[in-house]
Amino acid sequence: EEREQADSATDPYADDPPRHPALRVNSQKPFNAEPPSEILTDTYITPSAFFFKRNHLPVPRVDPGTYRLEIQGLPKGPVSLSLADLKSNFPKHTVTATLQCAGNRRLEMNQVKQVKGLNWGIAAISNATWAGARLRDVLLEAGYKPGSKFQHVQFEGLDHDVTGTTYGASIPIRKAMSEEGDVLLAYEMNGEELPRDHGYPVRVVVPGTVGARNVKWLAKIVVSEEESSSHWQQNDYKGFSPGTDWDTVDYKSAPAIQELPVQSAITQPAQGSTVSCSKGELTVKGYAWSGGGREVIRVDVSLDGGKTWNVATLGGAEEGQEAATSPPPGRAWAWKLWELTVPLPAETQELEIVCKAVDNSYNVQPDTMAPVWNLRGVLSNAWHRVKVTVRKD
Amino acid sequence: EEREQADSATDPYADDPPRHPALRVNSQKPFNAEPPSEILTDTYITPSAFFFKRNHLPVPRVDPGTYRLEIQGLPKGPVSLSLADLKSNFPKHTVTATLQCAGNRRLEMNQVKQVKGLNWGIAAISNATWAGARLRDVLLEAGYKPGSKFQHVQFEGLDHDVTGTTYGASIPIRKAMSEEGDVLLAYEMNGEELPRDHGYPVRVVVPGTVGARNVKWLAKIVVSEEESSSHWQQNDYKGFSPGTDWDTVDYKSAPAIQELPVQSAITQPAQGSTVSCSKGELTVKGYAWSGGGREVIRVDVSLDGGKTWNVATLGGAEEGQEAATSPPPGRAWAWKLWELTVPLPAETQELEIVCKAVDNSYNVQPDTMAPVWNLRGVLSNAWHRVKVTVRKD
Ligand SMILES: [Mo]
Ligand SMILES: [Mo]
């Protein structure tokens, strides 16, 4: 008991929640971890315990009874909502949406040339069903008038550093207010209360938008003519040319990342593994997703490093929970799991398996990582390449 | 006189309009031509005479006095509008928008492996200022009710083949009705009546969407639950995997191209040209554009085949007519011209100049053409590569 208090006094992370031991930890304090990539495509909906955790700061301890969400910047003055207000005054809206960290697959970009950031593998991406109030409904109730001068909606979390600086981010008002934007003030994840690591009691879910704008432990919303002034909006989470280094970078020259580009990766077989050719065929599995509500329409898979290509099967019955119908146009927020079973040529000893996805704007992934390399290691979406050895038996 | 009549009787193309002799003709009948690529970036607005011409059929002769636009499919019954109705009953809306043929840069894809289609260079893309009635306004006036079951807006042209089949295409109702979609029934191009080659007296302009849906010589609009049944919607203008050939292609398996992916090309220096190093520097120019209203935020240029990259300057004062302010979010319909002046290394004899663009969803162009190769040669948007010889003098 005394020991715990001492820890809490000296270690701001001492009150962080327990986590599943199978997670691959990239950073303990703050906690950043991804699931083993092999299990990522076992289920269409990622169980919350396995959903990647990306914390910038200690997990705050929030009392749901005294929790308030403050809304500021609108002409009729500030509004304060309790958790009960949020749940009872607005329709509950449910959205299945994939979140991806800007740094997903940074490890591969790091292999080209060193970047700054956590060394994420391919699993800083997960898919969940979120429920809560629509941000649009809440802002309209708080007095937002369509057509007004505001351009951005800023969010502040309850998580803070030792100086009291809180995590913050913003999104364009157009996304926030769109009837098709599906931006949530979510209080449920996969049918339960939000876990503490995912923003209990309330987080923002901005479908189609980089994880960093999906602010957790939401304390405050500010409707503004300006973007968030936070470090993470202004001086982080932006993309630059491969020729830009820490001496020349001008963060003002690039827009904050919002919608992410088309992405895919191979979850099975694992990088560097040995596969059996006893059945004479190989099954390859993975995920594919694109930002901005764009739907993945095709995944191409190569077994020869990109020389020849096969078309994978998207979705399919075995995932069970996957929606049978197409998402509404422009609202494809969730990933598609894919798989391909192909004959293994008899003499094969090694394979370089490659995947690349195409979205419904026919955007594609770049062939290689070096030309999209950037000093912060974000937006790492070149073809995913997995080398395996084939065992004869 | 008799000779002309005889021609008209036997040649459906005999009444096509005269064209600028500087155009590079890919096909005379139907007429398909692009401007010399060097002049494409001389002006932000492409003069109508140089705007690329992509006709599928003979240019119809339309009498503006008797012209009617028929609107069908809506509950209150068909509507017929004269040209005067269109001009006087609806606000005139002006939009600067780039149109690009799905087959732009097909020549380069053809060099990987033979494709079917016109051998377009890099100039099947142009930028113009269009004015006309908003399609949205016209459909609302014709009785369209938001939220109804309709999913598509079909267009039919007055151009037809010898059997009477007219050109046709459709776009999603979401694009047609969006207040931010800027879809026009245009009767002006660059401040004048539409030229005959560009759809006189009325064409559809669908900003951010592939040229093929911007139906010219517009005769009929059908609001429908279905896409256009035309050849060009169903069995053409779709993208496929490099592994798909004419024996295996299933046109139903791919969505019709609507929004195009991010694109850029180098217009100066020209492919295979000799440049002087007397000034010790080289200026590279080009265009960049992305579909769906996504704004190009950066163009990277390499002089060493893609090993190292410089950031080009976008737009700029010298183009004169270019808008000084950014387009509204999600409505970047027009291209950006770009340029870069760089020192020429003293010992340089040959250069491989490369460009690649990034849009505000951080989508990028693929490195090489082979992996986006498709049997119809559309969506050709790999890095543009220009080889030049350096002359010492
Ligand atoms: Mo992130
Ligand atoms: Mo086209």
mmCIF file of N, CA and C in Angstrom, chain A residues 115-159:
data_model
loop_
_atom_site.group_PDB
_atom_site.id
_atom_site.type_symbol
_atom_site.label_atom_id
_atom_site.label_comp_id
_atom_site.label_asym_id
_atom_site.label_seq_id
_atom_site.Cartn_x
_atom_site.Cartn_y
_atom_site.Cartn_z
ATOM 1 N N VAL A 115 14.814 6.983 -38.750
ATOM 2 C CA VAL A 115 13.791 8.003 -38.514
ATOM 3 C C VAL A 115 13.598 8.129 -37.011
ATOM 4 N N LYS A 116 12.852 9.171 -36.631
ATOM 5 C CA LYS A 116 12.584 9.407 -35.213
ATOM 6 C C LYS A 116 11.188 8.900 -34.889
ATOM 7 N N GLY A 117 11.070 8.012 -33.895
ATOM 8 C CA GLY A 117 9.748 7.552 -33.506
ATOM 9 C C GLY A 117 9.756 6.101 -33.069
ATOM 10 N N LEU A 118 8.637 5.675 -32.538
ATOM 11 C CA LEU A 118 8.477 4.297 -32.084
ATOM 12 C C LEU A 118 8.553 3.344 -33.264
ATOM 13 N N ASN A 119 9.171 2.214 -33.022
ATOM 14 C CA ASN A 119 9.433 1.282 -34.120
ATOM 15 C C ASN A 119 8.261 0.324 -34.369
ATOM 16 N N TRP A 120 7.126 0.878 -34.774
ATOM 17 C CA TRP A 120 5.938 0.058 -35.019
ATOM 18 C C TRP A 120 6.164 -0.956 -36.131
ATOM 19 N N GLY A 121 5.633 -2.161 -35.925
ATOM 20 C CA GLY A 121 5.552 -3.141 -36.997
ATOM 21 C C GLY A 121 4.336 -2.860 -37.864
ATOM 22 N N ILE A 122 3.681 -3.925 -38.333
ATOM 23 C CA ILE A 122 2.553 -3.739 -39.260
ATOM 24 C C ILE A 122 1.205 -3.729 -38.542
ATOM 25 N N ALA A 123 1.228 -3.747 -37.182
ATOM 26 C CA ALA A 123 -0.040 -3.926 -36.466
ATOM 27 C C ALA A 123 -0.445 -2.715 -35.633
ATOM 28 N N ALA A 124 0.052 -1.517 -35.997
ATOM 29 C CA ALA A 124 -0.460 -0.305 -35.354
ATOM 30 C C ALA A 124 -1.712 0.143 -36.105
ATOM 31 N N ILE A 125 -2.604 -0.798 -36.284
ATOM 32 C CA ILE A 125 -3.880 -0.616 -36.984
ATOM 33 C C ILE A 125 -4.834 -1.663 -36.439
ATOM 34 N N SER A 126 -6.068 -1.299 -36.196
ATOM 35 C CA SER A 126 -7.050 -2.244 -35.660
ATOM 36 C C SER A 126 -8.438 -1.749 -36.036
ATOM 37 N N ASN A 127 -9.410 -2.627 -35.892
ATOM 38 C CA ASN A 127 -10.780 -2.322 -36.328
ATOM 39 C C ASN A 127 -11.754 -2.597 -35.183
ATOM 40 N N ALA A 128 -12.600 -1.620 -34.856
ATOM 41 C CA ALA A 128 -13.553 -1.809 -33.758
ATOM 42 C C ALA A 128 -14.901 -1.206 -34.113
ATOM 43 N N THR A 129 -15.901 -1.597 -33.356
ATOM 44 C CA THR A 129 -17.221 -0.990 -33.472
ATOM 45 C C THR A 129 -17.377 0.006 -32.332
ATOM 46 N N TRP A 130 -17.582 1.251 -32.691
ATOM 47 C CA TRP A 130 -17.653 2.353 -31.740
ATOM 48 C C TRP A 130 -19.087 2.851 -31.652
ATOM 49 N N ALA A 131 -19.490 3.300 -30.479
ATOM 50 C CA ALA A 131 -20.821 3.905 -30.356
ATOM 51 C C ALA A 131 -20.753 5.113 -29.435
ATOM 52 N N GLY A 132 -21.566 6.100 -29.766
ATOM 53 C CA GLY A 132 -21.596 7.314 -28.969
ATOM 54 C C GLY A 132 -22.488 8.349 -29.625
ATOM 55 N N ALA A 133 -22.334 9.596 -29.175
ATOM 56 C CA ALA A 133 -23.086 10.694 -29.782
ATOM 57 C C ALA A 133 -22.314 11.166 -31.023
ATOM 58 N N ARG A 134 -23.064 11.613 -32.031
ATOM 59 C CA ARG A 134 -22.384 12.227 -33.169
ATOM 60 C C ARG A 134 -21.864 13.595 -32.752
ATOM 61 N N LEU A 135 -20.622 13.894 -33.092
ATOM 62 C CA LEU A 135 -20.086 15.235 -32.829
ATOM 63 C C LEU A 135 -20.973 16.296 -33.472
ATOM 64 N N ARG A 136 -21.450 16.016 -34.677
ATOM 65 C CA ARG A 136 -22.332 16.937 -35.401
ATOM 66 C C ARG A 136 -23.567 17.304 -34.567
ATOM 67 N N ASP A 137 -24.200 16.296 -33.999
ATOM 68 C CA ASP A 137 -25.404 16.531 -33.201
ATOM 69 C C ASP A 137 -25.083 17.388 -31.982
ATOM 70 N N VAL A 138 -23.950 17.094 -31.348
ATOM 71 C CA VAL A 138 -23.573 17.818 -30.134
ATOM 72 C C VAL A 138 -23.259 19.279 -30.464
ATOM 73 N N LEU A 139 -22.538 19.499 -31.570
ATOM 74 C CA LEU A 139 -22.189 20.884 -31.931
ATOM 75 C C LEU A 139 -23.419 21.680 -32.358
ATOM 76 N N LEU A 140 -24.349 21.043 -33.053
ATOM 77 C CA LEU A 140 -25.579 21.747 -33.436
ATOM 78 C C LEU A 140 -26.361 22.136 -32.187
ATOM 79 N N GLU A 141 -26.438 21.216 -31.234
ATOM 80 C CA GLU A 141 -27.138 21.478 -29.967
ATOM 81 C C GLU A 141 -26.444 22.599 -29.179
ATOM 82 N N ALA A 142 -25.106 22.659 -29.329
ATOM 83 C CA ALA A 142 -24.334 23.682 -28.600
ATOM 84 C C ALA A 142 -24.376 25.033 -29.311
ATOM 85 N N GLY A 143 -25.055 25.093 -30.458
ATOM 86 C CA GLY A 143 -25.247 26.385 -31.108
ATOM 87 C C GLY A 143 -24.470 26.621 -32.377
ATOM 88 N N TYR A 144 -23.809 25.575 -32.891
ATOM 89 C CA TYR A 144 -23.090 25.761 -34.160
ATOM 90 C C TYR A 144 -24.079 26.016 -35.289
ATOM 91 N N LYS A 145 -23.805 27.071 -36.075
ATOM 92 C CA LYS A 145 -24.659 27.384 -37.230
ATOM 93 C C LYS A 145 -23.904 27.072 -38.521
ATOM 94 N N PRO A 146 -24.473 26.223 -39.371
ATOM 95 C CA PRO A 146 -23.811 25.925 -40.652
ATOM 96 C C PRO A 146 -23.517 27.221 -41.403
ATOM 97 N N GLY A 147 -22.365 27.244 -42.049
ATOM 98 C CA GLY A 147 -21.988 28.424 -42.826
ATOM 99 C C GLY A 147 -21.222 29.469 -42.033
ATOM 100 N N SER A 148 -20.975 29.224 -40.756
ATOM 101 C CA SER A 148 -20.240 30.224 -39.985
ATOM 102 C C SER A 148 -18.749 30.151 -40.278
ATOM 103 N N LYS A 149 -18.004 31.092 -39.731
ATOM 104 C CA LYS A 149 -16.602 31.302 -40.090
ATOM 105 C C LYS A 149 -15.652 30.209 -39.591
ATOM 106 N N PHE A 150 -16.125 29.374 -38.690
ATOM 107 C CA PHE A 150 -15.246 28.379 -38.075
ATOM 108 C C PHE A 150 -14.705 27.393 -39.106
ATOM 109 N N GLN A 151 -13.443 27.019 -38.933
ATOM 110 C CA GLN A 151 -12.803 26.111 -39.892
ATOM 111 C C GLN A 151 -12.330 24.807 -39.255
ATOM 112 N N HIS A 152 -12.189 24.804 -37.944
ATOM 113 C CA HIS A 152 -11.591 23.645 -37.276
ATOM 114 C C HIS A 152 -12.332 23.325 -35.983
ATOM 115 N N VAL A 153 -12.281 22.063 -35.593
ATOM 116 C CA VAL A 153 -12.757 21.652 -34.281
ATOM 117 C C VAL A 153 -11.559 21.058 -33.536
ATOM 118 N N GLN A 154 -11.210 21.714 -32.425
ATOM 119 C CA GLN A 154 -10.058 21.293 -31.618
ATOM 120 C C GLN A 154 -10.516 20.407 -30.470
ATOM 121 N N PHE A 155 -9.660 19.461 -30.137
ATOM 122 C CA PHE A 155 -9.947 18.544 -29.034
ATOM 123 C C PHE A 155 -8.795 18.575 -28.035
ATOM 124 N N GLU A 156 -9.140 18.528 -26.752
ATOM 125 C CA GLU A 156 -8.118 18.386 -25.717
ATOM 126 C C GLU A 156 -8.435 17.189 -24.852
ATOM 127 N N GLY A 157 -7.400 16.416 -24.537
ATOM 128 C CA GLY A 157 -7.567 15.255 -23.670
ATOM 129 C C GLY A 157 -7.333 15.610 -22.211
ATOM 130 N N LEU A 158 -7.657 14.659 -21.342
ATOM 131 C CA LEU A 158 -7.343 14.807 -19.916
ATOM 132 C C LEU A 158 -5.933 14.316 -19.601
ATOM 133 N N ASP A 159 -5.308 13.673 -20.563
ATOM 134 C CA ASP A 159 -3.935 13.202 -20.347
ATOM 135 C C ASP A 159 -2.985 14.398 -20.442
#
